[in-house]
């Protein structure tokens, strides 16, 4: 399939990358109902590791089956499906080549104590991604954690290995830990900082949370106020996070978070669209609903990103 002008423009902004990495970015950007538009919707299903099985799948028992998620991503016409090693292996043969996949190569869990600090274990490898035919690896960093520097070193090494073998890198950049307050985790100055760090680490796709208008860092707050940086609306905050992502030269998708009302999901997508973001990476807000409800929601999200709703 020939890349559209919109996709070619995005790929041209990755000037230092190998043809293999660009091919995999192109594959994801050209996939599904948003293929060729420059927008993306990705289904991430790593919450079983993060939160436990009942909290993750019990609201929709069909979602305990890894095949449910592959099929949902395919039938909804999404750009890619992201999951840890075991989830991808459980459907790798049945769904080979039917949807671009992203191997989540590090994970945490809710059984760790608060004194353990915010960190994640390496649970997958670039070799695993190659073996499973993945288009990208995914890696979480926690800016603000005492373990952040170690995480930056880990992803720097894995990203270099992946890029040398033609595999793209997605960085989940979630500020949290000892240096970040609870409100600060979604503060606009902190979220934009997290996006910038991911871009500087070489992320090909950046995943961040939607932010609030809260400003956590005193020195940053002075600049926001002095420069009159607009953070009053969600659209403005998305636009600012895109500025922090090399002035929009990097693909940025925004997480959906915990399950919420449909109208809130749609409002978030419109803000992402209007702020220049590339799309959504939406897990629990889709797969915790029944399959018909999830498909209907994802169809409407596609329409929103196409400017039809």
mmCIF file of N, CA and C in Angstrom, residues 217-306:
data_model
loop_
_atom_site.group_PDB
_atom_site.id
_atom_site.type_symbol
_atom_site.label_atom_id
_atom_site.label_comp_id
_atom_site.label_asym_id
_atom_site.label_seq_id
_atom_site.Cartn_x
_atom_site.Cartn_y
_atom_site.Cartn_z
ATOM 1 N N UNK A 217 5.488 22.644 39.182
ATOM 2 C CA UNK A 217 6.865 23.063 39.397
ATOM 3 C C UNK A 217 6.949 24.587 39.530
ATOM 4 N N UNK A 218 7.408 25.112 40.671
ATOM 5 C CA UNK A 218 7.420 26.569 40.891
ATOM 6 C C UNK A 218 8.168 27.342 39.814
ATOM 7 N N UNK A 219 9.334 26.870 39.418
ATOM 8 C CA UNK A 219 10.100 27.595 38.403
ATOM 9 C C UNK A 219 9.414 27.563 37.043
ATOM 10 N N UNK A 220 8.783 26.436 36.729
ATOM 11 C CA UNK A 220 8.031 26.360 35.475
ATOM 12 C C UNK A 220 6.804 27.264 35.524
ATOM 13 N N UNK A 221 6.136 27.303 36.671
ATOM 14 C CA UNK A 221 4.938 28.138 36.814
ATOM 15 C C UNK A 221 5.253 29.594 36.499
ATOM 16 N N UNK A 222 6.415 30.076 36.930
ATOM 17 C CA UNK A 222 6.808 31.454 36.645
ATOM 18 C C UNK A 222 6.857 31.711 35.143
ATOM 19 N N UNK A 223 7.384 30.743 34.404
ATOM 20 C CA UNK A 223 7.508 30.907 32.955
ATOM 21 C C UNK A 223 6.142 30.847 32.285
ATOM 22 N N UNK A 224 5.323 29.894 32.690
ATOM 23 C CA UNK A 224 3.977 29.790 32.107
ATOM 24 C C UNK A 224 3.211 31.099 32.291
ATOM 25 N N UNK A 225 3.335 31.693 33.470
ATOM 26 C CA UNK A 225 2.614 32.929 33.747
ATOM 27 C C UNK A 225 3.245 34.118 33.026
ATOM 28 N N UNK A 226 4.561 34.192 33.009
ATOM 29 C CA UNK A 226 5.239 35.312 32.357
ATOM 30 C C UNK A 226 5.037 35.297 30.845
ATOM 31 N N UNK A 227 5.055 34.102 30.256
ATOM 32 C CA UNK A 227 4.897 33.967 28.806
ATOM 33 C C UNK A 227 3.440 33.812 28.381
ATOM 34 N N UNK A 228 2.559 33.803 29.368
ATOM 35 C CA UNK A 228 1.113 33.687 29.095
ATOM 36 C C UNK A 228 0.806 32.464 28.220
ATOM 37 N N UNK A 229 1.381 31.329 28.585
ATOM 38 C CA UNK A 229 1.129 30.080 27.862
ATOM 39 C C UNK A 229 -0.297 29.622 28.149
ATOM 40 N N UNK A 230 -1.071 29.419 27.103
ATOM 41 C CA UNK A 230 -2.480 29.065 27.242
ATOM 42 C C UNK A 230 -2.616 27.591 27.631
ATOM 43 N N UNK A 231 -3.134 27.356 28.828
ATOM 44 C CA UNK A 231 -3.397 25.986 29.287
ATOM 45 C C UNK A 231 -4.816 25.893 29.840
ATOM 46 N N UNK A 232 -5.676 26.798 29.418
ATOM 47 C CA UNK A 232 -7.004 26.912 30.015
ATOM 48 C C UNK A 232 -7.946 25.797 29.589
ATOM 49 N N UNK A 233 -7.757 25.252 28.393
ATOM 50 C CA UNK A 233 -8.652 24.212 27.890
ATOM 51 C C UNK A 233 -7.861 22.950 27.577
ATOM 52 N N UNK A 234 -8.566 21.841 27.463
ATOM 53 C CA UNK A 234 -7.896 20.590 27.117
ATOM 54 C C UNK A 234 -7.254 20.686 25.734
ATOM 55 N N UNK A 235 -7.927 21.330 24.799
ATOM 56 C CA UNK A 235 -7.356 21.502 23.463
ATOM 57 C C UNK A 235 -6.046 22.280 23.531
ATOM 58 N N UNK A 236 -6.023 23.339 24.312
ATOM 59 C CA UNK A 236 -4.806 24.140 24.448
ATOM 60 C C UNK A 236 -3.687 23.332 25.097
ATOM 61 N N UNK A 237 -4.043 22.500 26.058
ATOM 62 C CA UNK A 237 -3.020 21.704 26.741
ATOM 63 C C UNK A 237 -2.463 20.618 25.820
ATOM 64 N N UNK A 238 -3.326 20.035 24.989
ATOM 65 C CA UNK A 238 -2.824 19.091 23.984
ATOM 66 C C UNK A 238 -1.863 19.803 23.041
ATOM 67 N N UNK A 239 -2.249 20.985 22.593
ATOM 68 C CA UNK A 239 -1.399 21.751 21.677
ATOM 69 C C UNK A 239 -0.037 22.036 22.309
ATOM 70 N N UNK A 240 -0.033 22.357 23.595
ATOM 71 C CA UNK A 240 1.233 22.642 24.277
ATOM 72 C C UNK A 240 2.087 21.377 24.393
ATOM 73 N N UNK A 241 1.470 20.245 24.667
ATOM 74 C CA UNK A 241 2.230 18.986 24.726
ATOM 75 C C UNK A 241 2.804 18.632 23.358
ATOM 76 N N UNK A 242 2.088 18.980 22.298
ATOM 77 C CA UNK A 242 2.635 18.762 20.958
ATOM 78 C C UNK A 242 3.837 19.672 20.714
ATOM 79 N N UNK A 243 3.787 20.908 21.209
ATOM 80 C CA UNK A 243 4.956 21.787 21.119
ATOM 81 C C UNK A 243 6.154 21.152 21.803
ATOM 82 N N UNK A 244 5.916 20.546 22.974
ATOM 83 C CA UNK A 244 6.992 19.922 23.739
ATOM 84 C C UNK A 244 7.531 18.676 23.052
ATOM 85 N N UNK A 245 6.790 18.133 22.104
ATOM 86 C CA UNK A 245 7.200 16.935 21.362
ATOM 87 C C UNK A 245 7.819 17.352 20.030
ATOM 88 N N UNK A 246 8.825 18.199 20.133
ATOM 89 C CA UNK A 246 9.557 18.707 18.969
ATOM 90 C C UNK A 246 8.651 19.461 17.998
ATOM 91 N N UNK A 247 7.788 20.316 18.557
ATOM 92 C CA UNK A 247 6.878 21.133 17.741
ATOM 93 C C UNK A 247 6.030 20.259 16.821
ATOM 94 N N UNK A 248 5.577 19.109 17.371
ATOM 95 C CA UNK A 248 4.710 18.215 16.607
ATOM 96 C C UNK A 248 5.425 17.298 15.645
ATOM 97 N N UNK A 249 6.744 17.237 15.726
ATOM 98 C CA UNK A 249 7.500 16.365 14.824
ATOM 99 C C UNK A 249 7.540 14.912 15.288
ATOM 100 N N UNK A 250 6.957 14.627 16.408
ATOM 101 C CA UNK A 250 6.865 13.250 16.876
ATOM 102 C C UNK A 250 5.402 12.864 17.031
ATOM 103 N N UNK A 251 5.100 11.607 16.755
ATOM 104 C CA UNK A 251 3.738 11.093 16.910
ATOM 105 C C UNK A 251 3.431 11.026 18.401
ATOM 106 N N UNK A 252 2.327 11.634 18.807
ATOM 107 C CA UNK A 252 1.918 11.616 20.211
ATOM 108 C C UNK A 252 0.487 11.092 20.300
ATOM 109 N N UNK A 253 0.296 10.057 21.121
ATOM 110 C CA UNK A 253 -1.040 9.536 21.400
ATOM 111 C C UNK A 253 -1.311 9.695 22.887
ATOM 112 N N UNK A 254 -2.567 9.881 23.216
ATOM 113 C CA UNK A 254 -2.956 10.199 24.584
ATOM 114 C C UNK A 254 -3.770 9.051 25.168
ATOM 115 N N UNK A 255 -3.463 8.698 26.419
ATOM 116 C CA UNK A 255 -4.104 7.546 27.053
ATOM 117 C C UNK A 255 -5.520 7.878 27.488
ATOM 118 N N UNK A 256 -6.347 6.830 27.539
ATOM 119 C CA UNK A 256 -7.745 7.012 27.918
ATOM 120 C C UNK A 256 -7.988 6.940 29.409
ATOM 121 N N UNK A 257 -7.082 6.276 30.157
ATOM 122 C CA UNK A 257 -7.236 6.173 31.604
ATOM 123 C C UNK A 257 -8.330 5.206 32.007
ATOM 124 N N UNK A 258 -8.800 5.359 33.253
ATOM 125 C CA UNK A 258 -9.832 4.480 33.794
ATOM 126 C C UNK A 258 -11.149 4.699 33.054
ATOM 127 N N UNK A 259 -12.018 3.697 33.133
ATOM 128 C CA UNK A 259 -13.278 3.755 32.403
ATOM 129 C C UNK A 259 -14.123 4.938 32.876
ATOM 130 N N UNK A 260 -14.746 5.608 31.931
ATOM 131 C CA UNK A 260 -15.572 6.779 32.218
ATOM 132 C C UNK A 260 -16.695 6.837 31.203
ATOM 133 N N UNK A 261 -17.560 7.825 31.326
ATOM 134 C CA UNK A 261 -18.702 7.956 30.443
ATOM 135 C C UNK A 261 -18.298 8.176 28.994
ATOM 136 N N UNK A 262 -19.143 7.721 28.085
ATOM 137 C CA UNK A 262 -18.830 7.825 26.665
ATOM 138 C C UNK A 262 -18.619 9.268 26.238
ATOM 139 N N UNK A 263 -19.454 10.181 26.728
ATOM 140 C CA UNK A 263 -19.326 11.576 26.313
ATOM 141 C C UNK A 263 -17.953 12.135 26.677
ATOM 142 N N UNK A 264 -17.426 11.740 27.835
ATOM 143 C CA UNK A 264 -16.097 12.200 28.240
ATOM 144 C C UNK A 264 -15.021 11.659 27.301
ATOM 145 N N UNK A 265 -15.169 10.405 26.896
ATOM 146 C CA UNK A 265 -14.218 9.807 25.954
ATOM 147 C C UNK A 265 -14.233 10.568 24.634
ATOM 148 N N UNK A 266 -15.425 10.895 24.159
ATOM 149 C CA UNK A 266 -15.544 11.606 22.882
ATOM 150 C C UNK A 266 -15.024 13.033 22.992
ATOM 151 N N UNK A 267 -15.298 13.697 24.115
ATOM 152 C CA UNK A 267 -14.788 15.057 24.313
ATOM 153 C C UNK A 267 -13.263 15.069 24.337
ATOM 154 N N UNK A 268 -12.678 14.060 24.985
ATOM 155 C CA UNK A 268 -11.220 13.950 25.009
ATOM 156 C C UNK A 268 -10.668 13.816 23.585
ATOM 157 N N UNK A 269 -11.298 12.972 22.781
ATOM 158 C CA UNK A 269 -10.816 12.752 21.413
ATOM 159 C C UNK A 269 -10.906 14.031 20.584
ATOM 160 N N UNK A 270 -11.979 14.789 20.764
ATOM 161 C CA UNK A 270 -12.097 16.050 20.020
ATOM 162 C C UNK A 270 -11.003 17.031 20.435
ATOM 163 N N UNK A 271 -10.684 17.060 21.731
ATOM 164 C CA UNK A 271 -9.612 17.937 22.198
ATOM 165 C C UNK A 271 -8.266 17.508 21.626
ATOM 166 N N UNK A 272 -8.023 16.204 21.578
ATOM 167 C CA UNK A 272 -6.785 15.683 20.992
ATOM 168 C C UNK A 272 -6.709 16.066 19.516
ATOM 169 N N UNK A 273 -7.804 15.838 18.805
ATOM 170 C CA UNK A 273 -7.856 16.172 17.374
ATOM 171 C C UNK A 273 -7.610 17.661 17.140
ATOM 172 N N UNK A 274 -8.334 18.485 17.860
ATOM 173 C CA UNK A 274 -8.266 19.931 17.635
ATOM 174 C C UNK A 274 -6.959 20.540 18.129
ATOM 175 N N UNK A 275 -6.302 19.852 19.091
ATOM 176 C CA UNK A 275 -5.013 20.329 19.589
ATOM 177 C C UNK A 275 -3.829 19.851 18.782
ATOM 178 N N UNK A 276 -4.090 19.057 17.732
ATOM 179 C CA UNK A 276 -3.013 18.588 16.871
ATOM 180 C C UNK A 276 -2.385 17.284 17.279
ATOM 181 N N UNK A 277 -2.979 16.592 18.266
ATOM 182 C CA UNK A 277 -2.473 15.278 18.653
ATOM 183 C C UNK A 277 -2.757 14.252 17.568
ATOM 184 N N UNK A 278 -2.039 13.148 17.626
ATOM 185 C CA UNK A 278 -2.188 12.136 16.579
ATOM 186 C C UNK A 278 -3.249 11.089 16.884
ATOM 187 N N UNK A 279 -3.720 11.017 18.148
ATOM 188 C CA UNK A 279 -4.770 10.058 18.413
ATOM 189 C C UNK A 279 -4.809 9.565 19.837
ATOM 190 N N UNK A 280 -5.458 8.422 20.004
ATOM 191 C CA UNK A 280 -5.722 7.848 21.319
ATOM 192 C C UNK A 280 -5.088 6.473 21.435
ATOM 193 N N UNK A 281 -4.665 6.138 22.641
ATOM 194 C CA UNK A 281 -4.282 4.766 22.973
ATOM 195 C C UNK A 281 -5.203 4.383 24.120
ATOM 196 N N UNK A 282 -6.254 3.663 23.786
ATOM 197 C CA UNK A 282 -7.411 3.522 24.669
ATOM 198 C C UNK A 282 -7.672 2.058 24.980
ATOM 199 N N UNK A 283 -7.522 1.701 26.258
ATOM 200 C CA UNK A 283 -7.658 0.314 26.679
ATOM 201 C C UNK A 283 -8.923 0.045 27.448
ATOM 202 N N UNK A 284 -8.903 0.345 28.766
ATOM 203 C CA UNK A 284 -10.047 -0.003 29.616
ATOM 204 C C UNK A 284 -11.345 0.640 29.158
ATOM 205 N N UNK A 285 -11.272 1.828 28.601
ATOM 206 C CA UNK A 285 -12.491 2.480 28.139
ATOM 207 C C UNK A 285 -13.105 1.796 26.927
ATOM 208 N N UNK A 286 -12.382 0.859 26.337
ATOM 209 C CA UNK A 286 -12.962 0.071 25.251
ATOM 210 C C UNK A 286 -13.222 -1.368 25.698
ATOM 211 N N UNK A 287 -12.185 -2.093 26.125
ATOM 212 C CA UNK A 287 -12.383 -3.530 26.337
ATOM 213 C C UNK A 287 -13.140 -3.877 27.614
ATOM 214 N N UNK A 288 -13.314 -2.915 28.541
ATOM 215 C CA UNK A 288 -14.148 -3.203 29.709
ATOM 216 C C UNK A 288 -15.637 -3.065 29.400
ATOM 217 N N UNK A 289 -15.950 -2.629 28.199
ATOM 218 C CA UNK A 289 -17.332 -2.628 27.730
ATOM 219 C C UNK A 289 -17.579 -3.912 26.929
ATOM 220 N N UNK A 290 -18.846 -4.255 26.736
ATOM 221 C CA UNK A 290 -19.146 -5.423 25.913
ATOM 222 C C UNK A 290 -18.626 -5.192 24.502
ATOM 223 N N UNK A 291 -18.424 -6.268 23.778
ATOM 224 C CA UNK A 291 -17.884 -6.150 22.419
ATOM 225 C C UNK A 291 -18.715 -5.201 21.544
ATOM 226 N N UNK A 292 -20.059 -5.322 21.502
ATOM 227 C CA UNK A 292 -20.832 -4.382 20.675
ATOM 228 C C UNK A 292 -20.658 -2.933 21.111
ATOM 229 N N UNK A 293 -20.639 -2.702 22.432
ATOM 230 C CA UNK A 293 -20.460 -1.337 22.934
ATOM 231 C C UNK A 293 -19.064 -0.813 22.596
ATOM 232 N N UNK A 294 -18.069 -1.675 22.733
ATOM 233 C CA UNK A 294 -16.694 -1.266 22.427
ATOM 234 C C UNK A 294 -16.544 -0.927 20.955
ATOM 235 N N UNK A 295 -17.103 -1.747 20.090
ATOM 236 C CA UNK A 295 -17.007 -1.495 18.658
ATOM 237 C C UNK A 295 -17.713 -0.198 18.281
ATOM 238 N N UNK A 296 -18.875 0.046 18.895
ATOM 239 C CA UNK A 296 -19.600 1.283 18.612
ATOM 240 C C UNK A 296 -18.782 2.500 19.053
ATOM 241 N N UNK A 297 -18.170 2.412 20.233
ATOM 242 C CA UNK A 297 -17.363 3.522 20.729
ATOM 243 C C UNK A 297 -16.155 3.766 19.828
ATOM 244 N N UNK A 298 -15.457 2.722 19.474
ATOM 245 C CA UNK A 298 -14.268 2.881 18.649
ATOM 246 C C UNK A 298 -14.622 3.396 17.257
ATOM 247 N N UNK A 299 -15.771 2.983 16.740
ATOM 248 C CA UNK A 299 -16.228 3.505 15.446
ATOM 249 C C UNK A 299 -16.472 5.001 15.521
ATOM 250 N N UNK A 300 -17.086 5.447 16.612
ATOM 251 C CA UNK A 300 -17.329 6.886 16.759
ATOM 252 C C UNK A 300 -16.018 7.638 16.931
ATOM 253 N N UNK A 301 -15.061 7.064 17.649
ATOM 254 C CA UNK A 301 -13.765 7.716 17.793
ATOM 255 C C UNK A 301 -13.074 7.883 16.440
ATOM 256 N N UNK A 302 -13.190 6.875 15.591
ATOM 257 C CA UNK A 302 -12.649 7.001 14.233
ATOM 258 C C UNK A 302 -13.317 8.162 13.507
ATOM 259 N N UNK A 303 -14.635 8.251 13.635
ATOM 260 C CA UNK A 303 -15.368 9.346 12.982
ATOM 261 C C UNK A 303 -14.919 10.705 13.516
ATOM 262 N N UNK A 304 -14.677 10.784 14.822
ATOM 263 C CA UNK A 304 -14.200 12.042 15.413
ATOM 264 C C UNK A 304 -12.857 12.427 14.828
ATOM 265 N N UNK A 305 -11.936 11.476 14.749
ATOM 266 C CA UNK A 305 -10.617 11.803 14.227
ATOM 267 C C UNK A 305 -10.633 12.113 12.722
ATOM 268 N N UNK A 306 -11.668 11.637 12.066
ATOM 269 C CA UNK A 306 -11.837 11.990 10.642
ATOM 270 C C UNK A 306 -12.611 13.282 10.455
#
